[in-house]
Tab-separated table of C-alpha atoms in Angstrom:
chain	number	residue	atom	x	y	z
A	1	UNK	CA	222.622	-16.401	200.811
A	2	UNK	CA	225.230	-18.933	200.843
A	3	UNK	CA	226.978	-20.173	197.101
A	4	UNK	CA	225.336	-22.736	197.503
A	5	UNK	CA	221.714	-21.327	197.387
A	6	UNK	CA	223.103	-18.301	194.290
A	7	UNK	CA	223.887	-21.458	192.350
A	8	UNK	CA	219.886	-22.914	192.593
A	9	UNK	CA	218.223	-19.303	192.324
A	10	UNK	CA	220.046	-19.540	189.267
A	11	UNK	CA	220.265	-22.829	188.606
A	12	UNK	CA	216.370	-22.530	189.296
A	13	UNK	CA	216.025	-18.864	186.489
A	14	UNK	CA	217.342	-20.792	184.017
A	15	UNK	CA	214.722	-24.000	184.493
A	16	UNK	CA	211.897	-21.071	184.243
A	17	UNK	CA	213.653	-18.923	181.735
A	18	UNK	CA	213.707	-22.339	179.303
A	19	UNK	CA	210.375	-23.885	180.577
A	20	UNK	CA	208.002	-21.169	180.742
A	21	UNK	CA	206.798	-22.664	184.061
A	22	UNK	CA	206.088	-20.207	187.098
A	23	UNK	CA	208.652	-20.784	189.605
A	24	UNK	CA	205.418	-19.638	192.199
A	25	UNK	CA	203.754	-23.250	190.716
A	26	UNK	CA	203.219	-25.959	193.662
A	27	UNK	CA	205.144	-28.400	192.923
A	28	UNK	CA	208.265	-26.878	191.527
A	29	UNK	CA	211.518	-27.799	191.663
A	30	UNK	CA	212.593	-25.417	194.811
A	31	UNK	CA	215.965	-27.825	195.752
A	32	UNK	CA	217.148	-29.032	192.431
A	33	UNK	CA	218.750	-32.549	192.517
A	34	UNK	CA	222.711	-31.854	191.231
A	35	UNK	CA	224.461	-33.921	193.868
A	36	UNK	CA	228.316	-32.933	191.801
A	37	UNK	CA	227.013	-28.927	193.033
A	38	UNK	CA	226.302	-30.251	196.507
A	39	UNK	CA	222.635	-30.187	195.814
A	40	UNK	CA	219.847	-32.427	196.715
A	41	UNK	CA	216.243	-32.799	196.578
A	42	UNK	CA	213.530	-33.680	194.323
A	43	UNK	CA	210.070	-32.039	193.345
A	44	UNK	CA	208.004	-34.276	195.889
A	45	UNK	CA	209.572	-33.302	199.016
A	46	UNK	CA	208.508	-29.158	198.314
A	47	UNK	CA	204.779	-29.743	197.842
A	48	UNK	CA	202.761	-29.791	200.769
A	49	UNK	CA	200.884	-31.675	202.552
A	50	UNK	CA	197.941	-30.185	202.009
A	51	UNK	CA	198.904	-29.752	197.840
A	52	UNK	CA	198.796	-33.669	197.784
A	53	UNK	CA	195.176	-34.180	199.798
A	54	UNK	CA	193.957	-31.552	197.208
A	55	UNK	CA	195.647	-33.713	194.562
A	56	UNK	CA	194.754	-37.049	196.517
A	57	UNK	CA	190.699	-35.714	196.475
A	58	UNK	CA	190.331	-34.575	193.057
A	59	UNK	CA	192.237	-38.200	191.377
A	60	UNK	CA	189.496	-39.579	194.154
A	61	UNK	CA	186.280	-36.978	192.627
A	62	UNK	CA	187.339	-38.323	189.095
A	63	UNK	CA	187.505	-41.911	189.500
A	64	UNK	CA	184.473	-41.459	190.737
A	65	UNK	CA	182.698	-39.106	188.286
A	66	UNK	CA	184.321	-41.468	185.046
A	67	UNK	CA	183.141	-44.506	186.810
A	68	UNK	CA	179.718	-43.340	187.438
A	69	UNK	CA	179.921	-42.262	183.681
A	70	UNK	CA	180.854	-45.654	182.142
A	71	UNK	CA	177.898	-47.626	184.478
A	72	UNK	CA	175.254	-44.583	183.106
A	73	UNK	CA	176.053	-45.231	179.751
A	74	UNK	CA	176.484	-48.918	179.965
A	75	UNK	CA	174.072	-50.878	178.458
A	76	UNK	CA	174.331	-54.542	179.365
A	77	UNK	CA	172.988	-55.692	182.544
A	78	UNK	CA	174.730	-55.962	184.983
A	79	UNK	CA	173.744	-59.705	186.130
A	80	UNK	CA	172.356	-61.928	183.375
A	81	UNK	CA	169.951	-64.589	184.322
A	82	UNK	CA	170.688	-68.366	184.305
A	83	UNK	CA	169.127	-69.728	181.909
A	84	UNK	CA	166.229	-71.740	182.020
A	85	UNK	CA	167.223	-75.860	182.396
A	86	UNK	CA	170.976	-74.794	183.723
A	87	UNK	CA	172.003	-77.477	186.987
A	88	UNK	CA	171.472	-75.256	189.583
A	89	UNK	CA	172.346	-76.190	192.710
A	90	UNK	CA	171.203	-74.837	196.181
A	91	UNK	CA	167.655	-73.032	196.418
A	92	UNK	CA	166.527	-71.694	193.508
A	93	UNK	CA	164.828	-68.414	194.288
A	94	UNK	CA	168.073	-67.509	197.154
A	95	UNK	CA	168.523	-63.915	196.602
A	96	UNK	CA	172.316	-64.876	196.230
A	97	UNK	CA	173.677	-66.340	192.930
A	98	UNK	CA	177.064	-67.829	192.047
A	99	UNK	CA	178.188	-67.971	188.583
A	100	UNK	CA	181.225	-70.617	188.913
A	101	UNK	CA	183.423	-70.911	185.256
A	102	UNK	CA	186.265	-74.292	186.139
A	103	UNK	CA	188.389	-75.781	184.358
A	104	UNK	CA	188.028	-79.505	185.443
A	105	UNK	CA	191.453	-79.578	184.125
A	106	UNK	CA	192.536	-77.183	186.742
A	107	UNK	CA	194.124	-77.538	190.224
A	108	UNK	CA	193.853	-74.617	191.255
A	109	UNK	CA	189.721	-74.634	190.140
A	110	UNK	CA	189.879	-77.806	192.568
A	111	UNK	CA	190.755	-76.564	195.651
A	112	UNK	CA	188.518	-73.732	194.965
A	113	UNK	CA	185.733	-76.556	195.479
A	114	UNK	CA	186.325	-77.406	198.360
A	115	UNK	CA	185.646	-74.375	199.555
A	116	UNK	CA	182.760	-74.152	197.471
A	117	UNK	CA	181.102	-77.157	198.720
A	118	UNK	CA	182.132	-76.057	202.397
A	119	UNK	CA	180.561	-72.695	201.512
A	120	UNK	CA	177.590	-74.909	199.832
A	121	UNK	CA	176.846	-77.087	202.940
A	122	UNK	CA	176.444	-74.202	205.432
A	123	UNK	CA	174.713	-71.926	203.348
A	124	UNK	CA	172.327	-74.081	200.896
A	125	UNK	CA	169.185	-72.124	201.558
A	126	UNK	CA	170.359	-68.434	201.282
A	127	UNK	CA	172.963	-69.536	197.599
A	128	UNK	CA	171.877	-70.155	194.695
A	129	UNK	CA	175.520	-71.746	192.396
A	130	UNK	CA	175.888	-73.095	188.287
A	131	UNK	CA	178.504	-73.970	187.607
A	132	UNK	CA	179.726	-73.082	184.322
A	133	UNK	CA	182.827	-75.292	181.963
A	134	UNK	CA	185.060	-72.612	181.415
A	135	UNK	CA	188.581	-74.651	179.634
A	136	UNK	CA	192.213	-73.419	179.691
A	137	UNK	CA	194.119	-72.406	176.501
């Protein structure tokens, strides 16, 4: 064991003693960042690819569970029906309903209106469009 490895092990032992983290814990600093003593590394290169994949799967599972719980606990409907008497463009019985929130002074809404018009020309019988005024602050 060279001088650098011995100092690294002593430094790691001090971290274990002070923090109480077991040395075999996944992601533990096996190579400590200590530039003035010639050590390099970070905890990310000490975690194996298998451990990264396990962490990623756990994160995906957790986010899926949170999404499911929030969906089940939400009491509001996912889509509100369009009120009677509102002006609609296209087929009022279409399977797809688009509600466009727009402001007449918004330049981005102006560009979006061109896209919506082109889409309505192509899918007029398959789409129901209603516009709601949502003024800029």
